[in-house]
Short mmCIF file of C-alpha atoms in Angstrom, two decimals:
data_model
loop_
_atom_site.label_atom_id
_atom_site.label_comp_id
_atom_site.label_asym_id
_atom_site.label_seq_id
_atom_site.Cartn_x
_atom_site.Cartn_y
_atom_site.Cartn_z
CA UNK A 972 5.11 -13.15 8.67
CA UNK A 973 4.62 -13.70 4.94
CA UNK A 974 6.86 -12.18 2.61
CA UNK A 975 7.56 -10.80 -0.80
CA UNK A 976 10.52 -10.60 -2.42
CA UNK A 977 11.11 -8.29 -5.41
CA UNK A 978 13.94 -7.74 -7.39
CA UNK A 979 16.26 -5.87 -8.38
CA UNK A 980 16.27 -3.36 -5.50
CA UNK A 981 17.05 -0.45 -7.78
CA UNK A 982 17.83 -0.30 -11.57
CA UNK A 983 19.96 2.75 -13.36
CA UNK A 984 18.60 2.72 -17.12
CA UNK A 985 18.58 5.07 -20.16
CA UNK A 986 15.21 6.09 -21.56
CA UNK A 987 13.71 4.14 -24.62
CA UNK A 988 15.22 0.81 -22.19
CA UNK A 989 13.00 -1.95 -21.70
CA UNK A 990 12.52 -2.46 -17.60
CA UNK A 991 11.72 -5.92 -16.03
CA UNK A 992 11.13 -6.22 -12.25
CA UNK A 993 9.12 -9.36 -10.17
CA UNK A 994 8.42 -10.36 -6.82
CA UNK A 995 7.99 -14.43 -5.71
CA UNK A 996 6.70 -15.98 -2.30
CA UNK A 997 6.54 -18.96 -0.92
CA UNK A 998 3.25 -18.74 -0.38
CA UNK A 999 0.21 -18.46 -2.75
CA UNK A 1000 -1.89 -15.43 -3.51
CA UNK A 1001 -5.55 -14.50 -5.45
CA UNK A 1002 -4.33 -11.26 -6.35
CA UNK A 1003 -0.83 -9.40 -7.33
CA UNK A 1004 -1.01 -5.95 -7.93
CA UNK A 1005 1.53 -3.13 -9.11
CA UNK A 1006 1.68 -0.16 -7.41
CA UNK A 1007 3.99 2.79 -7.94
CA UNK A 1008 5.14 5.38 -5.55
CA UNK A 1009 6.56 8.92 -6.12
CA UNK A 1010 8.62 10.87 -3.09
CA UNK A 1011 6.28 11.60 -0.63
CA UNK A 1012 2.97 10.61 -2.19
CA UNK A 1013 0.35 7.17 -1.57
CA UNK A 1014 0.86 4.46 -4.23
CA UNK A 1015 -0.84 4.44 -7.14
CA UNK A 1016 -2.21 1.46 -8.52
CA UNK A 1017 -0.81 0.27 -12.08
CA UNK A 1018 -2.27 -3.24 -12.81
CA UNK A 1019 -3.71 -5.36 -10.99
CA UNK A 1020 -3.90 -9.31 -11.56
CA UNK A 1021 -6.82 -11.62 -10.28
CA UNK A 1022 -6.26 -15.04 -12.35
CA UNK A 1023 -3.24 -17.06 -12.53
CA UNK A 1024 -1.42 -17.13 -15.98
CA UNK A 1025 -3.26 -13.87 -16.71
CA UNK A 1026 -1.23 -11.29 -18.72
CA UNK A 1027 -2.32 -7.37 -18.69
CA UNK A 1028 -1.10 -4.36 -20.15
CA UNK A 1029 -1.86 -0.88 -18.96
CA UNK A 1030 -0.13 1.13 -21.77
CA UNK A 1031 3.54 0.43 -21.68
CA UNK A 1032 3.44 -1.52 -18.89
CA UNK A 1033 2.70 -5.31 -18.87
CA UNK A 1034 2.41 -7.68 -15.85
CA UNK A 1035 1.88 -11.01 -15.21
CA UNK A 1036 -0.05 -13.69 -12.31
CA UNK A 1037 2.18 -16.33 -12.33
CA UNK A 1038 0.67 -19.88 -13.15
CA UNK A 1039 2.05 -20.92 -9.66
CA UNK A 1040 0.19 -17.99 -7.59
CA UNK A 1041 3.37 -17.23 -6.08
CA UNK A 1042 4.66 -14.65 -8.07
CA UNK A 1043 4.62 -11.89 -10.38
CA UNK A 1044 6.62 -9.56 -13.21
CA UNK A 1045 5.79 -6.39 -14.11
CA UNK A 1046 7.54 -4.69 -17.64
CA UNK A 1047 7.49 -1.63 -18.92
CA UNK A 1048 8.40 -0.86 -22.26
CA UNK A 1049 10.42 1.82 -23.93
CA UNK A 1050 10.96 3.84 -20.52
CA UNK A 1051 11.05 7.69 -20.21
CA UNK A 1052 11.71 10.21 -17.78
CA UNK A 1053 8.58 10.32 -16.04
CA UNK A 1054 8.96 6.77 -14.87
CA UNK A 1055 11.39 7.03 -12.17
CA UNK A 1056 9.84 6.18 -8.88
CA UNK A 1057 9.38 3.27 -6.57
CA UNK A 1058 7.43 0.20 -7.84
CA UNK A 1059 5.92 -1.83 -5.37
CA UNK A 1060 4.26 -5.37 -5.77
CA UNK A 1061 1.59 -6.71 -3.60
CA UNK A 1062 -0.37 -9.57 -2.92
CA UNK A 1063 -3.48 -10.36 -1.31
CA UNK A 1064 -3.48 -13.71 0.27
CA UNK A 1065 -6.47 -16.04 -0.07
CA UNK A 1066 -9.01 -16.30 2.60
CA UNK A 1067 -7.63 -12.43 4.25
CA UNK A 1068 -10.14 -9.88 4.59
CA UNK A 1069 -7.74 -8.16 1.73
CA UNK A 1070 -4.68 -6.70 3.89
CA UNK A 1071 -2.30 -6.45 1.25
CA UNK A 1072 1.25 -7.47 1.69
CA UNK A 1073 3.96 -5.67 0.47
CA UNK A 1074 7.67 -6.22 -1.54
CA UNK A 1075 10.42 -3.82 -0.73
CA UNK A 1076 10.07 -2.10 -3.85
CA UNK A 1077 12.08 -1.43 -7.32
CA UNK A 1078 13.83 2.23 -7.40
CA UNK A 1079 13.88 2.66 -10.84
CA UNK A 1080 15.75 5.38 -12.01
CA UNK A 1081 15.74 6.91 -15.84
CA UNK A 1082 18.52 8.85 -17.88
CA UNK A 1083 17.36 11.11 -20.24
CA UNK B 338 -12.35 10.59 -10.48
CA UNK B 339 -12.86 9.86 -6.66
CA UNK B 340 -10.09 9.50 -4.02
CA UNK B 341 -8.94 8.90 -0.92
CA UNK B 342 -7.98 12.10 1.16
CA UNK B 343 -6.27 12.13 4.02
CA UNK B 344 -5.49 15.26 6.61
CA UNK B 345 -3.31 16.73 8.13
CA UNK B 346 -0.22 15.54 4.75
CA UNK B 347 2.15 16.30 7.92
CA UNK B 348 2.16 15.84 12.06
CA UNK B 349 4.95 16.45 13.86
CA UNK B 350 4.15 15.41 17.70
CA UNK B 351 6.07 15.26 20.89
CA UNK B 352 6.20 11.80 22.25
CA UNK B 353 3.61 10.38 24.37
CA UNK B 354 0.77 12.14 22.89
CA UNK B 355 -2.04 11.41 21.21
CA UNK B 356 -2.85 12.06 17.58
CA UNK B 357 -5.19 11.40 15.14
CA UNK B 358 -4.78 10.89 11.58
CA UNK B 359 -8.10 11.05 9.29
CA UNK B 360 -9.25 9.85 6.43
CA UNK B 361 -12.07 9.73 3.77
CA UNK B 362 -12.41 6.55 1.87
CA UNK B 363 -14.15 6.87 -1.58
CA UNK B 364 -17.88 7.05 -0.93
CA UNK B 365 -19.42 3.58 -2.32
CA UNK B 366 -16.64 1.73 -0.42
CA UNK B 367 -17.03 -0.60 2.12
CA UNK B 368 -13.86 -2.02 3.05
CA UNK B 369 -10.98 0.33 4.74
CA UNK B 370 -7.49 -0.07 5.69
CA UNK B 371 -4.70 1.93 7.64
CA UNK B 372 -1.14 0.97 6.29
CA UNK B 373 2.18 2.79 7.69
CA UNK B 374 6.07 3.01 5.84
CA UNK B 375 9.06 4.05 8.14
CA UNK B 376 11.18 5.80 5.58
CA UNK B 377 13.19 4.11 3.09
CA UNK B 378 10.60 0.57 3.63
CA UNK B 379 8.02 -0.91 2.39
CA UNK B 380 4.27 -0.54 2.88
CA UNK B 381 2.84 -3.08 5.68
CA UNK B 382 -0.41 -3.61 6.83
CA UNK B 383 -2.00 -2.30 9.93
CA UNK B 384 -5.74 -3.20 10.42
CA UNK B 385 -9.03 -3.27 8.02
CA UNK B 386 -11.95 -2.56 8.88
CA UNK B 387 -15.42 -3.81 7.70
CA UNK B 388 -19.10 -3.13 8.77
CA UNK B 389 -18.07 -1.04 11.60
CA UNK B 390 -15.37 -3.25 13.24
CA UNK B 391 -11.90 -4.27 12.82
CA UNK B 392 -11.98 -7.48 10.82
CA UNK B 393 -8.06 -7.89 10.46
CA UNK B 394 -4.87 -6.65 12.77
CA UNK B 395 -1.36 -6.63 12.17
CA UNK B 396 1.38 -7.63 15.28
CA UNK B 397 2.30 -3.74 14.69
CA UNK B 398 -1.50 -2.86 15.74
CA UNK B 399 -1.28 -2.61 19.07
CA UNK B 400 -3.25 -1.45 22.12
CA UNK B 401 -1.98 2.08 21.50
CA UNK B 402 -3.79 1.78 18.12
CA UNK B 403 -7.27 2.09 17.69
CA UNK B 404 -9.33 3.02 14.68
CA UNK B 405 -13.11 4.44 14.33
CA UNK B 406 -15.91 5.46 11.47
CA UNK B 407 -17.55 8.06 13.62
CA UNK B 408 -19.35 8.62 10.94
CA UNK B 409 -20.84 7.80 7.17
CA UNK B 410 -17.56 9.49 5.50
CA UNK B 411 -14.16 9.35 7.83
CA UNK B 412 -12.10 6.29 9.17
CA UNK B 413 -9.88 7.72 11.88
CA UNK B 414 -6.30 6.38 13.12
CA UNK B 415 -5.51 7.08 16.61
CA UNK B 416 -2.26 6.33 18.26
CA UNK B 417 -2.91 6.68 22.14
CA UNK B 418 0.86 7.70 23.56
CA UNK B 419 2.89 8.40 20.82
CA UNK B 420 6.66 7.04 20.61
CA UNK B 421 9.65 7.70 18.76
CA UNK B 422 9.66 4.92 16.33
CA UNK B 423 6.00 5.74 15.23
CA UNK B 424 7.10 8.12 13.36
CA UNK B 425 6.11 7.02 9.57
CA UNK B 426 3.83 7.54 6.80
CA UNK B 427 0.57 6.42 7.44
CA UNK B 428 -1.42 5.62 4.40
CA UNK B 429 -5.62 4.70 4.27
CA UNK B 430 -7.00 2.54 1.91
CA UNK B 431 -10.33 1.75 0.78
CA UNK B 432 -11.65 -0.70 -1.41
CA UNK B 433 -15.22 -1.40 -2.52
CA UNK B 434 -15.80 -5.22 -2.66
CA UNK B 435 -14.10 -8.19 -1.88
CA UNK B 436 -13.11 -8.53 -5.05
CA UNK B 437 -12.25 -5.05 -5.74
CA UNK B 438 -8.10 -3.67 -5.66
CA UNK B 439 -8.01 -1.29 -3.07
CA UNK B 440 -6.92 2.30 -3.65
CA UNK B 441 -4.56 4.23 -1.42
CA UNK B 442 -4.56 8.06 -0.10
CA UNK B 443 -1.72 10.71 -0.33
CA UNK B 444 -0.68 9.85 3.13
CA UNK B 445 -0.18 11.54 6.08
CA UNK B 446 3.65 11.83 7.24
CA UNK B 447 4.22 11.71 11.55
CA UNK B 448 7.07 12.75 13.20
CA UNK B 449 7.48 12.04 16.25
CA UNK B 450 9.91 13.96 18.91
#
């Protein structure tokens, strides 16, 4: 099946840090999105990217549609506490009736 | 804002049995989804549904799985015989356009015995 794969796996960083994660395929998507996951809860959508090369920031956080369609970064800027969680990217592949596929996710974790 | 519910947040079941897992989609969409993560993985796809029938499956969507809008608000999961390695979380999704990022419930976590 198709996949994503997102990098790092986890990342150990001390608040006010600058965080950089992305996700690349092999194959080519209409939409990324950025999703992020607390313990035991749904994801929550954080961005979401329809056009390649476009570049949107919710708040601190700032991702990108890569020109190529087949991948994606997501930043976020001056980190705190309340950041920690799993972030998860996902695409939607063209021509699907919008199943979203998944990455393995980015544990970040925040020092105070 | 609106959101996706979901009951019962927890299931435990022995194996072999049915359950259901229910959802309510926001109310203006039209497109919904059932998604599962085993613990510790990532999110995958199960099926979406559109105008009252399934318009995408996953291989995981089997003939134990079916799924059902009984009526104008719930979309309903139902795993027929239950076995150990269904345990998961089991998340809906609805979305309300093609165009439209879809927008996930709090879950509903299965354990199966």
């Amino acid at each position: 099946g198709q996949q994503l794969n997102q990098s790092p796996q986890s990342m150990f960083i001390q608040e006010g840090e600058d965080v950089s994660m992305n996700c690349t395929s092999s194959s080519i998507f209409n939409t990324w999105l950025w999703y992020k996951q607390d313990p035991g809860e749904g994801p929550v959508l954080l961005i979401a990217l329809y056009k390649a090369g476009e570049l949107t920031s919710n708040g601190r956080l700032t991702a990108q549609f890569g020109i190529t369609r087949k991948d994606s970064f997501l930043n976020i800027s001056a980190s705190i506490p309340s950041d920690v969680g799993i972030y998860f990217c996902a695409g939607q592949l063209g021509g699907s009736q919008g199943n979203l596929i998944f990455g393995k996710g980015t544990k970040l974790s925040v020092k105070p | 804002e609106p959101e996706v519910t979901q009951t019962p947040s927890h299931q435990v079941t022995q194996m072999g049995q049915e359950v259901i897992l229910r959802c309510v989609p926001i109310s203006n969409h039209l497109y919904f989804y059932w998604y599962r993560q085993i613990l510790g993985q990532k999110v995958e796809f199960l099926v979406s549904f559109y105008n009252n029938e399934i318009s995408e499956k996953s291989e995981i969507f089997d003939d134990q799985f079916s799924v059902e809008r009984p009526d104008g608000s719930n979309f309903t999961l139902k795993i027929r015989s239950t076995k150990l390695e269904d345990s998961a979380m089991y998340f809906c999704a609805s979305k309300q356009g093609t165009t439209e990022t879809q927008y996930f419930g709090p879950g509903t976590r299965l354990l199966v015995l």
